[in-house]
GROMACS .gro file of C-alpha atoms in nm:
model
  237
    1UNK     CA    1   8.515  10.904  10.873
    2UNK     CA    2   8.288  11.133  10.699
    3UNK     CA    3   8.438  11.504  10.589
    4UNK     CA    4   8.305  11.813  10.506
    5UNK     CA    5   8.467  11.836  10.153
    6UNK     CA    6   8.623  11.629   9.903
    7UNK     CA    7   8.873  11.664   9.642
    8UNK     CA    8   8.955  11.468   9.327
    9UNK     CA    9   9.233  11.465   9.056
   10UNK     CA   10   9.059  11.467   8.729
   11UNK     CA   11   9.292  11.304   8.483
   12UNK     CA   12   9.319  10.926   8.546
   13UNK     CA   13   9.082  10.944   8.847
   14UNK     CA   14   8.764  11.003   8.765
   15UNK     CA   15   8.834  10.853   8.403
   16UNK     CA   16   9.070  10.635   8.243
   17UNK     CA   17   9.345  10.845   8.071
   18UNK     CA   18   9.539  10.581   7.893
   19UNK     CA   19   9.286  10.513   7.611
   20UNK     CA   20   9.192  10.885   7.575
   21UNK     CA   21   9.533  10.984   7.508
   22UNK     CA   22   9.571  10.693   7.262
   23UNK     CA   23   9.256  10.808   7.020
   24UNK     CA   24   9.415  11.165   7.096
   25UNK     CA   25   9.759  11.097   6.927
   26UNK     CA   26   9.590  10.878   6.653
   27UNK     CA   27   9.372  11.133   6.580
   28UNK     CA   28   9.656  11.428   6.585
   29UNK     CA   29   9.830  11.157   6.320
   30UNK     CA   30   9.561  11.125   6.108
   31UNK     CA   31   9.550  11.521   6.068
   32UNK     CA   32   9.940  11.506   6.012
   33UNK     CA   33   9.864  11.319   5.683
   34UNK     CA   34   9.569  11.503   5.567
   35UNK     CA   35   9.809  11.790   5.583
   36UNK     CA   36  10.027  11.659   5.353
   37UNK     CA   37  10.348  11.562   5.577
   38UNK     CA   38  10.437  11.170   5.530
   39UNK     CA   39  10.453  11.008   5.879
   40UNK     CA   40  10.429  10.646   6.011
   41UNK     CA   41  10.317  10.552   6.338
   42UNK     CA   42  10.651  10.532   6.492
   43UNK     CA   43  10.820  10.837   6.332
   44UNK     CA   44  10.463  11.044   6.503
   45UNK     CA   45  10.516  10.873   6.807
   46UNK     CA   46  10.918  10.977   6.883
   47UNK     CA   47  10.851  11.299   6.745
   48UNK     CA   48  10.583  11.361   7.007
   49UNK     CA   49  10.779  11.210   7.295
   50UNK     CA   50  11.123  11.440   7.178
   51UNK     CA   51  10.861  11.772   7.133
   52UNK     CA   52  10.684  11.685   7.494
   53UNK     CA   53  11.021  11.616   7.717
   54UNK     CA   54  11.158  11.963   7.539
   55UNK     CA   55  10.837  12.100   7.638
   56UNK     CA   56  10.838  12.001   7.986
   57UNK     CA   57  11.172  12.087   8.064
   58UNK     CA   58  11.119  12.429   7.945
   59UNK     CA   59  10.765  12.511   8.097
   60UNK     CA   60  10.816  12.291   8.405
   61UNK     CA   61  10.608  12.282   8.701
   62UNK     CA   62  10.340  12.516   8.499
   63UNK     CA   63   9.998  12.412   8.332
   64UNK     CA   64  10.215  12.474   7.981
   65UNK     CA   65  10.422  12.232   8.025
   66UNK     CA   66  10.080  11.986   7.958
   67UNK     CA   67   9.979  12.135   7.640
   68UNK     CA   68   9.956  11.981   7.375
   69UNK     CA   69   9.933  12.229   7.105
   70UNK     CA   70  10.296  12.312   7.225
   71UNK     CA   71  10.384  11.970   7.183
   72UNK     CA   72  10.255  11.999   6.808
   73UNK     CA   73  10.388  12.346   6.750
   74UNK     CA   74  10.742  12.202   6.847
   75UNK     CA   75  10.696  11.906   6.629
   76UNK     CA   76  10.628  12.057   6.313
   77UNK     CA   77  10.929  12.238   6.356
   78UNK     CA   78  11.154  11.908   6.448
   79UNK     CA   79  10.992  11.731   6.156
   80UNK     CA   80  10.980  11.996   5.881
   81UNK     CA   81  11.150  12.279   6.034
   82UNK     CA   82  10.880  12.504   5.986
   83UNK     CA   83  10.617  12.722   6.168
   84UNK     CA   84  10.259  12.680   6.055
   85UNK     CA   85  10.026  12.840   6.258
   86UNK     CA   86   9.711  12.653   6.114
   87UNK     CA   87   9.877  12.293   6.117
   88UNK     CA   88   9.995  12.326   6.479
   89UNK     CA   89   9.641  12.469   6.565
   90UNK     CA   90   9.479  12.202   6.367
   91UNK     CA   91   9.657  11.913   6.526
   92UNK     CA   92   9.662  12.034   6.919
   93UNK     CA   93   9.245  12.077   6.792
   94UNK     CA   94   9.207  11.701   6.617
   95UNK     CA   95   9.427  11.583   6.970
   96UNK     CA   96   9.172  11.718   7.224
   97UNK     CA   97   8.902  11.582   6.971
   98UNK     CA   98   8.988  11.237   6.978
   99UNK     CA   99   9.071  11.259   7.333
  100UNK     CA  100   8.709  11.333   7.432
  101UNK     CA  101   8.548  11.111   7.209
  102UNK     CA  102   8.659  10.852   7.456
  103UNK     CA  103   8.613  10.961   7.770
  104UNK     CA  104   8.385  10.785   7.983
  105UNK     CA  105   8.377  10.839   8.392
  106UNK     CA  106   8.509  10.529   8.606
  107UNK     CA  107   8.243  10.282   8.699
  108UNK     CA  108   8.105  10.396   9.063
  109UNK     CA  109   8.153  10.756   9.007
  110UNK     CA  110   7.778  10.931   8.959
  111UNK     CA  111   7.719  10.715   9.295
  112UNK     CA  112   7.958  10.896   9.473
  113UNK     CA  113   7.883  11.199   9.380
  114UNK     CA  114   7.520  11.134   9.471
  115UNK     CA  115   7.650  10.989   9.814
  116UNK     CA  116   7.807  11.315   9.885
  117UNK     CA  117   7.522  11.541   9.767
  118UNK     CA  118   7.314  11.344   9.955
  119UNK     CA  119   7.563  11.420  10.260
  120UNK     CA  120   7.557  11.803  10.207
  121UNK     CA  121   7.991  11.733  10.142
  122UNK     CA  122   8.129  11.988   9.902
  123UNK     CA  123   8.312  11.859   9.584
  124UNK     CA  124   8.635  12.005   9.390
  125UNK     CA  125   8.829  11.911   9.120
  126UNK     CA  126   9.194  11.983   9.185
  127UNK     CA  127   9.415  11.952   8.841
  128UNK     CA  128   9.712  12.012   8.709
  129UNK     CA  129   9.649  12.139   8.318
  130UNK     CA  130   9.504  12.466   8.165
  131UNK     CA  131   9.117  12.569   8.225
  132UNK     CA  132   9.016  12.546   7.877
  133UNK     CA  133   9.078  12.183   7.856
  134UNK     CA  134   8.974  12.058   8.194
  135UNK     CA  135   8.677  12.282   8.155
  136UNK     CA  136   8.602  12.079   7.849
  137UNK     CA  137   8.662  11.722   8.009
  138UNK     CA  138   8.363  11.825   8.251
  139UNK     CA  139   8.179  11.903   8.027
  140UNK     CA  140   8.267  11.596   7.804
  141UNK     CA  141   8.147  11.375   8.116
  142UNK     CA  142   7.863  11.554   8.204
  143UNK     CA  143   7.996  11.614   8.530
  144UNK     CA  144   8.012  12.010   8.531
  145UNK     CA  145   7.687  12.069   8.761
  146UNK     CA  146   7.806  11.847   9.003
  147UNK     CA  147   8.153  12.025   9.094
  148UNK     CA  148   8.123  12.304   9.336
  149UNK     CA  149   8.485  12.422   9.230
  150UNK     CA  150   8.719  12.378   8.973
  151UNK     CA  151   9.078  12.464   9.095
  152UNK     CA  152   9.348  12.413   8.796
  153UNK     CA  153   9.764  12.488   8.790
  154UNK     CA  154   9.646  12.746   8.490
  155UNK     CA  155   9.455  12.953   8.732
  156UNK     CA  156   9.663  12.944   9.044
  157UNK     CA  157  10.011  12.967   8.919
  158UNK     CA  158  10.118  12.644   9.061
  159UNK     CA  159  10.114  12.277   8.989
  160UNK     CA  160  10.038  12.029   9.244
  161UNK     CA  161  10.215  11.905   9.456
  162UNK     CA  162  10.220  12.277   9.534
  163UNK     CA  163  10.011  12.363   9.823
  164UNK     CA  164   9.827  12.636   9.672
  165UNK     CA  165   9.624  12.443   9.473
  166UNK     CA  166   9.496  12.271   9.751
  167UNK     CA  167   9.504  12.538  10.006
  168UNK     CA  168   9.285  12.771   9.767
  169UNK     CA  169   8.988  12.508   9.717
  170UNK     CA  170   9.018  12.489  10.109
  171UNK     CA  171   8.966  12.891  10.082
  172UNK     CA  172   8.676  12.883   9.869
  173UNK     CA  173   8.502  12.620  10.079
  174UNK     CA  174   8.642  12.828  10.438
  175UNK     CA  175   8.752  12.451  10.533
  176UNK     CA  176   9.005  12.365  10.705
  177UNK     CA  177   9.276  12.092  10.587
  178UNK     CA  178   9.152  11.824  10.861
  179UNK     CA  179   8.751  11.876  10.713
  180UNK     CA  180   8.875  11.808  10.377
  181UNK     CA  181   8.992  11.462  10.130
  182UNK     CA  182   9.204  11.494   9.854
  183UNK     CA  183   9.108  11.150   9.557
  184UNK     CA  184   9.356  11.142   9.313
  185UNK     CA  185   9.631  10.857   9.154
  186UNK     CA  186   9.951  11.045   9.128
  187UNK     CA  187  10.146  11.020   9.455
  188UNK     CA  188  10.383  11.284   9.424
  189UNK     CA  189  10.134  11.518   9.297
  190UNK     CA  190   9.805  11.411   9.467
  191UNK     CA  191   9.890  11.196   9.811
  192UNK     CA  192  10.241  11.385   9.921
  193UNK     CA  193  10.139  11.731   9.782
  194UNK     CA  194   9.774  11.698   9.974
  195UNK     CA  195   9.901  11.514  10.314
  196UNK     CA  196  10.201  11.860  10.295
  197UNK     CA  197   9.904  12.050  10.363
  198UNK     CA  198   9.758  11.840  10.630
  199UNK     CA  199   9.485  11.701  10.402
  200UNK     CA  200   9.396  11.312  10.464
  201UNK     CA  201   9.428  11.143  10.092
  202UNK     CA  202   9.290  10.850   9.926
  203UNK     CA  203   9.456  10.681   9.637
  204UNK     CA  204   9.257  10.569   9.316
  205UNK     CA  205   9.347  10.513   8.998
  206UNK     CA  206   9.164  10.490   8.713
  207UNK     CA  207   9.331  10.215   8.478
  208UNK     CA  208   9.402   9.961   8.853
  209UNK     CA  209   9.814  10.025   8.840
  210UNK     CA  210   9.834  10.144   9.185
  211UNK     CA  211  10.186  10.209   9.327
  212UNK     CA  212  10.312   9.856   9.505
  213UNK     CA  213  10.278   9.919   9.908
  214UNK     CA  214  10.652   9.982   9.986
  215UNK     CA  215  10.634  10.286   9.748
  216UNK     CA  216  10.409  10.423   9.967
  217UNK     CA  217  10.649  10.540  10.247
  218UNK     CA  218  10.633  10.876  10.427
  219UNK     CA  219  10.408  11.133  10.313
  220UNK     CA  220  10.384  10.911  10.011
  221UNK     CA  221  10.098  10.646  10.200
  222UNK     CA  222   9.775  10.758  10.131
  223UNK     CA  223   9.520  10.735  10.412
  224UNK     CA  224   9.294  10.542  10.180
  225UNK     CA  225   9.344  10.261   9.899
  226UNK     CA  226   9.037  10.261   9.674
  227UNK     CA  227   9.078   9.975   9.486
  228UNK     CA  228   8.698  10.076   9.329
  229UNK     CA  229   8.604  10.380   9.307
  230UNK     CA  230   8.271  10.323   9.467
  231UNK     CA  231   8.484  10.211   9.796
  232UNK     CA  232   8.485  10.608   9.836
  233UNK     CA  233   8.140  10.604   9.995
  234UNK     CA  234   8.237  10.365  10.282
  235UNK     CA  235   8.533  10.665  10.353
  236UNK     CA  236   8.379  10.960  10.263
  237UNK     CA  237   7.990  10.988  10.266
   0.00000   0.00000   0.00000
């Protein structure tokens, strides 16, 4: 089946978060010790986890509750029980550095695009985070004059599973739900939130962990299991 537009997730769909986030936090520590606090590995890493999970249960279901210079702001004050404007800045900045000095698109990913230029089928990025950041990813993988839309939680108020993330890209495309495909690897957020909405969906994700098949119940079961990325072309284009 061929469609008129097609969504993705960005984070863990159209690139592999896990090692991202892993140069991210050893960057962040790095700039923890070159301004001057003491920290091993394991004392950064359960101060970040503490700092996030306060973080998300205060900003829940809102593009804050993903950033990470609050997570850094919160953990200079659990570790030191200070404020420092410059150090929190400095390590939510050296984070997002390291971050997207490894980014590199999923393997099959500049084919579909081309597929669906080729096609004349519209392409959005649907996202949970703030615009600054996902603005940058883009950017980082030379991707940014290929999206017709960017729709984040930042801009629209609401965090997928939400419908109004999805129901605005339909908006800005004048689609409607059954013309449209929504790519992404979070179920809750991506499959269930898109498939609320009437959308088909097609699961992918980026580091091969996909859900085992009787997760996948309900409005949980995708419409699609990519289990390449490049399989979107058979489904899409």
């Amino acid at each position: 089946m061929s469609y008129e537009a097609v969504f993705f997730d960005l984070d863990n769909t159209l690139y592999p978060y896990a090692p991202c986030n892993e140069a991210g936090k050893r960057a962040a520590l790095e700039t923890f010790r070159e301004r001057g606090y003491e920290m091993h590995r394991e004392t950064f890493d359960e101060l970040y986890a503490t700092a996030r999970r306060e973080a998300k249960r205060e900003t829940r279901e809102t593009a804050a509750s993903h950033d990470r210079h609050i997570y850094f702001k919160r953990a200079l004050r659990l570790h030191a029980g200070e404020h420092d404007a410059a150090d929190a800045l400095a390590l939510g900045d050296a984070y997002w550095e390291g971050y997207a000095s490894e980014m590199e698109l999923c393997d099959g990913v500049e084919r579909v695009f081309d597929a669906l230029t080729e096609a004349g089928t519209e392409i959005a990025v649907v996202t949970n985070l703030t615009t600054r950041v996902q603005l940058r990813k883009l950017s980082r993988l030379s991707i940014d004059d290929r999206i017709d839309r960017l729709v984040t939680s930042e801009e629209v108020g609401r965090e997928k599973p939400s419908a109004i993330p999805f129901t605005t890209a339909l908006a800005a495309f004048d689609r409607r739900p059954s013309e449209a495909l929504m790519v992404g690897d979070n179920v809750g957020a991506d499959v269930a939130g898109a498939n609320a909405v009437g959308m088909d969906t097609a699961l992918f994700v980026a580091d091969g962990e996909t859900p085992a098949v009787d997760e996948l119940d309900g409005d949980r079961r995708p419409d699609h299991r990519l289990d390449a990325f490049a399989d979107l072309t058979e489904v899409a284009a």
